[in-house]
PDB file of C-alpha atoms in Angstrom:
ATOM      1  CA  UNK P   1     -80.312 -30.829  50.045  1.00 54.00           C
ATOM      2  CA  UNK P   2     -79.967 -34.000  47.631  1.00 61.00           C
ATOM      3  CA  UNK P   3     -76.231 -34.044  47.345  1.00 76.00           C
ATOM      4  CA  UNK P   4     -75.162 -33.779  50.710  1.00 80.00           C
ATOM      5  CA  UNK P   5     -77.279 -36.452  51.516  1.00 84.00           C
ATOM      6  CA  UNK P   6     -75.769 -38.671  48.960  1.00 84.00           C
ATOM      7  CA  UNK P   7     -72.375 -37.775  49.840  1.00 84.00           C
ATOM      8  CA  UNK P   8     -72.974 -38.072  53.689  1.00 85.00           C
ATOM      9  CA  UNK P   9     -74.180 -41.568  52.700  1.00 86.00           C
ATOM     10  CA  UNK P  10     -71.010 -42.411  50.259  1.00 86.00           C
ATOM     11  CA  UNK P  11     -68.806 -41.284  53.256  1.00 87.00           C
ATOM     12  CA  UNK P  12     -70.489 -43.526  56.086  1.00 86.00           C
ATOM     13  CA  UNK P  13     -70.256 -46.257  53.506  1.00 84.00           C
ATOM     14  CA  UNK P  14     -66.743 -46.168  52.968  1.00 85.00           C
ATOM     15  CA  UNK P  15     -66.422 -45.421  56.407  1.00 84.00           C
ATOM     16  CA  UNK P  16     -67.750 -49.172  57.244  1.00 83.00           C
ATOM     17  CA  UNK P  17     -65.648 -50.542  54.473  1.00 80.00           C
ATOM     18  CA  UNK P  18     -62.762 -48.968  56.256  1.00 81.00           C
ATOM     19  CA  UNK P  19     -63.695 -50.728  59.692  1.00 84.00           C
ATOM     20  CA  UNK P  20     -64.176 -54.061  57.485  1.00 81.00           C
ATOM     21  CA  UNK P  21     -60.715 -53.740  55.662  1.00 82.00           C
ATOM     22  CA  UNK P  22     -59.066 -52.776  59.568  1.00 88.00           C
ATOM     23  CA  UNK P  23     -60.492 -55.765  60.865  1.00 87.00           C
ATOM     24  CA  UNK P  24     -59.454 -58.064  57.761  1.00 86.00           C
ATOM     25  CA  UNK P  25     -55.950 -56.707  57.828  1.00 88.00           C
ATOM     26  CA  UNK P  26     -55.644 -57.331  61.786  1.00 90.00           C
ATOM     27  CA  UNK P  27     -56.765 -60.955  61.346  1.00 91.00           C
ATOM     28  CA  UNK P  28     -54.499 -61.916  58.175  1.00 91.00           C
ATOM     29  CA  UNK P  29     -51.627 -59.782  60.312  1.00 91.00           C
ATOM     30  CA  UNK P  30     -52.022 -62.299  63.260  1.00 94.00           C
ATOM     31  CA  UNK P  31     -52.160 -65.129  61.502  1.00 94.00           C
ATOM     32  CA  UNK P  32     -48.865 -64.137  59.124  1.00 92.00           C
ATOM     33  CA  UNK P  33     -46.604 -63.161  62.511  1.00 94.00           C
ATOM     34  CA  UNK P  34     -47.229 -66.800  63.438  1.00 95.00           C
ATOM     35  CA  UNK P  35     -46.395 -68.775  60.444  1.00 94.00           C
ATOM     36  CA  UNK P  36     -43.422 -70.692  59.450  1.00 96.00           C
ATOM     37  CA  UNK P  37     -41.937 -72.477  56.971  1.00 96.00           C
ATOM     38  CA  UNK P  38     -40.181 -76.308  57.269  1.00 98.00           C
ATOM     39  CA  UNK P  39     -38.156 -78.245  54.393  1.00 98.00           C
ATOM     40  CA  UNK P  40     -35.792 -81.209  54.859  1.00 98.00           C
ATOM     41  CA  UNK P  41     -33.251 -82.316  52.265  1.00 98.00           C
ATOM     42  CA  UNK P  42     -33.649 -85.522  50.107  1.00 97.00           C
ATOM     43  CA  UNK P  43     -31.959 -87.712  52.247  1.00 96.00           C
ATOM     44  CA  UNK P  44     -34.007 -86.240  55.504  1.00 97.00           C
ATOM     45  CA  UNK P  45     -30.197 -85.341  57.471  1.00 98.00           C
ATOM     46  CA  UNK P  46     -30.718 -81.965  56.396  1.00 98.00           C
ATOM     47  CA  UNK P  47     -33.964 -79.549  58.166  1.00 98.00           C
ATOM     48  CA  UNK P  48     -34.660 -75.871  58.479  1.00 98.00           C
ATOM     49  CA  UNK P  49     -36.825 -74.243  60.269  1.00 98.00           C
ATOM     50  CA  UNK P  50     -38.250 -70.254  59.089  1.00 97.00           C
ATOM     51  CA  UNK P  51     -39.873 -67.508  60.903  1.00 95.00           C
ATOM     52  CA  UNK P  52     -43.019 -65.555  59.619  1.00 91.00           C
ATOM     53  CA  UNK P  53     -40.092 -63.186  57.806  1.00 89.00           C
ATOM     54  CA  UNK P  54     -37.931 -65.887  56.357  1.00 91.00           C
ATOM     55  CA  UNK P  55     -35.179 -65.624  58.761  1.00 94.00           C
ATOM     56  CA  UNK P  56     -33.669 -69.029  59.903  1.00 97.00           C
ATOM     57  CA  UNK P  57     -35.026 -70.091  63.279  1.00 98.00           C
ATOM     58  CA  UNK P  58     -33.687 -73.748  63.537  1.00 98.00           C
ATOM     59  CA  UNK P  59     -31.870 -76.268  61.800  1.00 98.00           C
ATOM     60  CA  UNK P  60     -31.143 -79.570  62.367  1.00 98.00           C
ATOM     61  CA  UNK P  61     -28.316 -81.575  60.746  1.00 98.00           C
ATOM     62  CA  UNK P  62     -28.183 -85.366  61.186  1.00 98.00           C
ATOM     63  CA  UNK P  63     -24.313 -86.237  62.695  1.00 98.00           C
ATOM     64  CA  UNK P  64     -24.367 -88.952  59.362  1.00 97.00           C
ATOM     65  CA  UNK P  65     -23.639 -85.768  57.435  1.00 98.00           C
ATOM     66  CA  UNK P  66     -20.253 -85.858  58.900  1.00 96.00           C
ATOM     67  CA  UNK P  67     -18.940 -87.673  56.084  1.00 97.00           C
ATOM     68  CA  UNK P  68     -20.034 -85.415  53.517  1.00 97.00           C
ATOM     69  CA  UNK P  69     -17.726 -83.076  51.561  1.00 97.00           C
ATOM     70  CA  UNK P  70     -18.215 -79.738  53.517  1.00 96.00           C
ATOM     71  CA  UNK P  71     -19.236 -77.623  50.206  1.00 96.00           C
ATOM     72  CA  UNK P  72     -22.072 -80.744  50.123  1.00 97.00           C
ATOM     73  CA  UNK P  73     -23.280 -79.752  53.312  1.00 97.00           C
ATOM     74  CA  UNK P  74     -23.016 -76.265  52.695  1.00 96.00           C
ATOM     75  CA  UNK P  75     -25.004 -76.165  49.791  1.00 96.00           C
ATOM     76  CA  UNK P  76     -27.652 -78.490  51.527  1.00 97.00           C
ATOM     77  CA  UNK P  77     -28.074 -76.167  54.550  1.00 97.00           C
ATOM     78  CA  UNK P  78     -28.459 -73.005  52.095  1.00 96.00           C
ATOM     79  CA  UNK P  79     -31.237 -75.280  49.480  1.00 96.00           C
ATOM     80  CA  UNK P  80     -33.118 -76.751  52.856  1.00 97.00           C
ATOM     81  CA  UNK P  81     -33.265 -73.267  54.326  1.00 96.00           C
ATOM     82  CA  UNK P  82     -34.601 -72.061  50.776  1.00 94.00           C
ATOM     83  CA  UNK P  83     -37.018 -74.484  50.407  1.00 96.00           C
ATOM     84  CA  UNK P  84     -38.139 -73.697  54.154  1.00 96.00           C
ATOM     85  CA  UNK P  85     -38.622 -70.190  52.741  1.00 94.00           C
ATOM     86  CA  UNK P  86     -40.480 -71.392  49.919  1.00 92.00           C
ATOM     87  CA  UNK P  87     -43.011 -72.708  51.867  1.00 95.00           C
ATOM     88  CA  UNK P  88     -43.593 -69.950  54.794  1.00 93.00           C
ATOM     89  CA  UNK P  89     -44.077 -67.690  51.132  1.00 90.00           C
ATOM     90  CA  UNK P  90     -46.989 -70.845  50.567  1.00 91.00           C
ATOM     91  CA  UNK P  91     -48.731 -70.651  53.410  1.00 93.00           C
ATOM     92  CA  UNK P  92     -48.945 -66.695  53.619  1.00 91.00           C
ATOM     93  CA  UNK P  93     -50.070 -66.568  49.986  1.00 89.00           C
ATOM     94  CA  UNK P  94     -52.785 -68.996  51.200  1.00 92.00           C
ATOM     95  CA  UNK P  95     -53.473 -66.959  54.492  1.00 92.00           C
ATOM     96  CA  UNK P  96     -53.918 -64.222  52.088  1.00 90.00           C
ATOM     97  CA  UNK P  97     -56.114 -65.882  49.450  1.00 87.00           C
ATOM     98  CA  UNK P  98     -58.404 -67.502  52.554  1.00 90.00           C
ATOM     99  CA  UNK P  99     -58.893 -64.241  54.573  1.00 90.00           C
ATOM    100  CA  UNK P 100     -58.756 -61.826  51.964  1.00 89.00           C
ATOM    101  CA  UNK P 101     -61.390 -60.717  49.201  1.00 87.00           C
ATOM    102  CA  UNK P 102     -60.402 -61.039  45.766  1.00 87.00           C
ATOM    103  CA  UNK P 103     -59.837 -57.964  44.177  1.00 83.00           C
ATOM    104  CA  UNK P 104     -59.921 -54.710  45.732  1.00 81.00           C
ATOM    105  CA  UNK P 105     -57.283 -52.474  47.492  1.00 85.00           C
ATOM    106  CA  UNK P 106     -56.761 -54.639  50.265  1.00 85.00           C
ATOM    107  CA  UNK P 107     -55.194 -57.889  48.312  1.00 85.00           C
ATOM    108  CA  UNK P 108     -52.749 -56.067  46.280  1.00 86.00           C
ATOM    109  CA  UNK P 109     -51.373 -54.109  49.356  1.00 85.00           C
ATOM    110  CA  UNK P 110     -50.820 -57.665  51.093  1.00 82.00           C
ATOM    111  CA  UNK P 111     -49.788 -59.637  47.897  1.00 81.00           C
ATOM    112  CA  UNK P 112     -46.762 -56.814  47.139  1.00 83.00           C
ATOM    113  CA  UNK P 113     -45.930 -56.832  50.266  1.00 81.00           C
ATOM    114  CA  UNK P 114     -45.781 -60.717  50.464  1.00 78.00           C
ATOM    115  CA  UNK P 115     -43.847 -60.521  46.721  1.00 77.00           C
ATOM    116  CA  UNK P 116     -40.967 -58.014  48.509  1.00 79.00           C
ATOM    117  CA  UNK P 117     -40.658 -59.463  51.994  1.00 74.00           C
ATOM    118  CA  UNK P 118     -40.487 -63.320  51.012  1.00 71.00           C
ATOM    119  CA  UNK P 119     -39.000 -65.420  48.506  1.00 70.00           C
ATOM    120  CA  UNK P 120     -41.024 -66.654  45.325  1.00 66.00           C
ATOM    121  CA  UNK P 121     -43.659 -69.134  46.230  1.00 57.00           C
ATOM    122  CA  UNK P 122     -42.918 -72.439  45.331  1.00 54.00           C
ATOM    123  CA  UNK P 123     -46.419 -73.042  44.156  1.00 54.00           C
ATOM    124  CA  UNK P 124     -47.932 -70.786  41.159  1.00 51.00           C
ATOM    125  CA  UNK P 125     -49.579 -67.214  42.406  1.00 45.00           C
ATOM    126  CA  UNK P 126     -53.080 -66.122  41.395  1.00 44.00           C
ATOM    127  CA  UNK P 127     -54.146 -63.097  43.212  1.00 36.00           C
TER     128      UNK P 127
END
């Protein structure tokens, strides 16, 4: 019979697409639970430290900030840690862009999920 032919080739067909996709996925997942992200103020007294999610994972401020106003500092530690964000969002776009084929299923599902689970990118996003 013709048809069941074709369709039991159309199913092992997307059945090997479906292994390539897993293994894609697994590699761009490794690589995206190590990354982080790393941005120092102007003046270089000021550096954060992000994890793969965004969350703050170390920050360094130089004791010469002592003499700044406090709301100075403040703002400086919130903009650094930004910034650090910024950049983790950079290198997982490019993670994405590198390991992932253009088009297709498998890019959109990473690039939402990279739009709701980390800031904008600091650098323009073409996916």
């Amino acid at each position: 019979m013709p048809g069941l032919d074709a369709l039991e080739r159309e199913i092992a067909e997307l059945a090997e697409q479906s292994a390539v996709d897993l293994a894609v996925a697994d590699a761009v997942t490794a690589e995206l639970s190590s990354l982080t992200g790393r941005a120092a103020d102007r003046s270089g007294l000021v550096k954060a430290t992000v994890g793969p999610t965004g969350a703050l994972i170390d920050l360094a401020i130089d004791p010469r900030t002592q003499s700044w106003p406090t709301h100075r500092l403040a703002r400086t530690v919130v903009e650094t840690a930004q910034a650090a964000q910024r950049d983790c969002a950079d290198a997982a776009a490019d993670v994405v862009a590198r390991l992932v084929p253009p088009g297709g299923r498998l890019r959109r599902l990473f690039a939402e999920g990279l739009r709701e689970n980390l800031p904008a990118r600091a650098k323009e996003t073409t996916w």
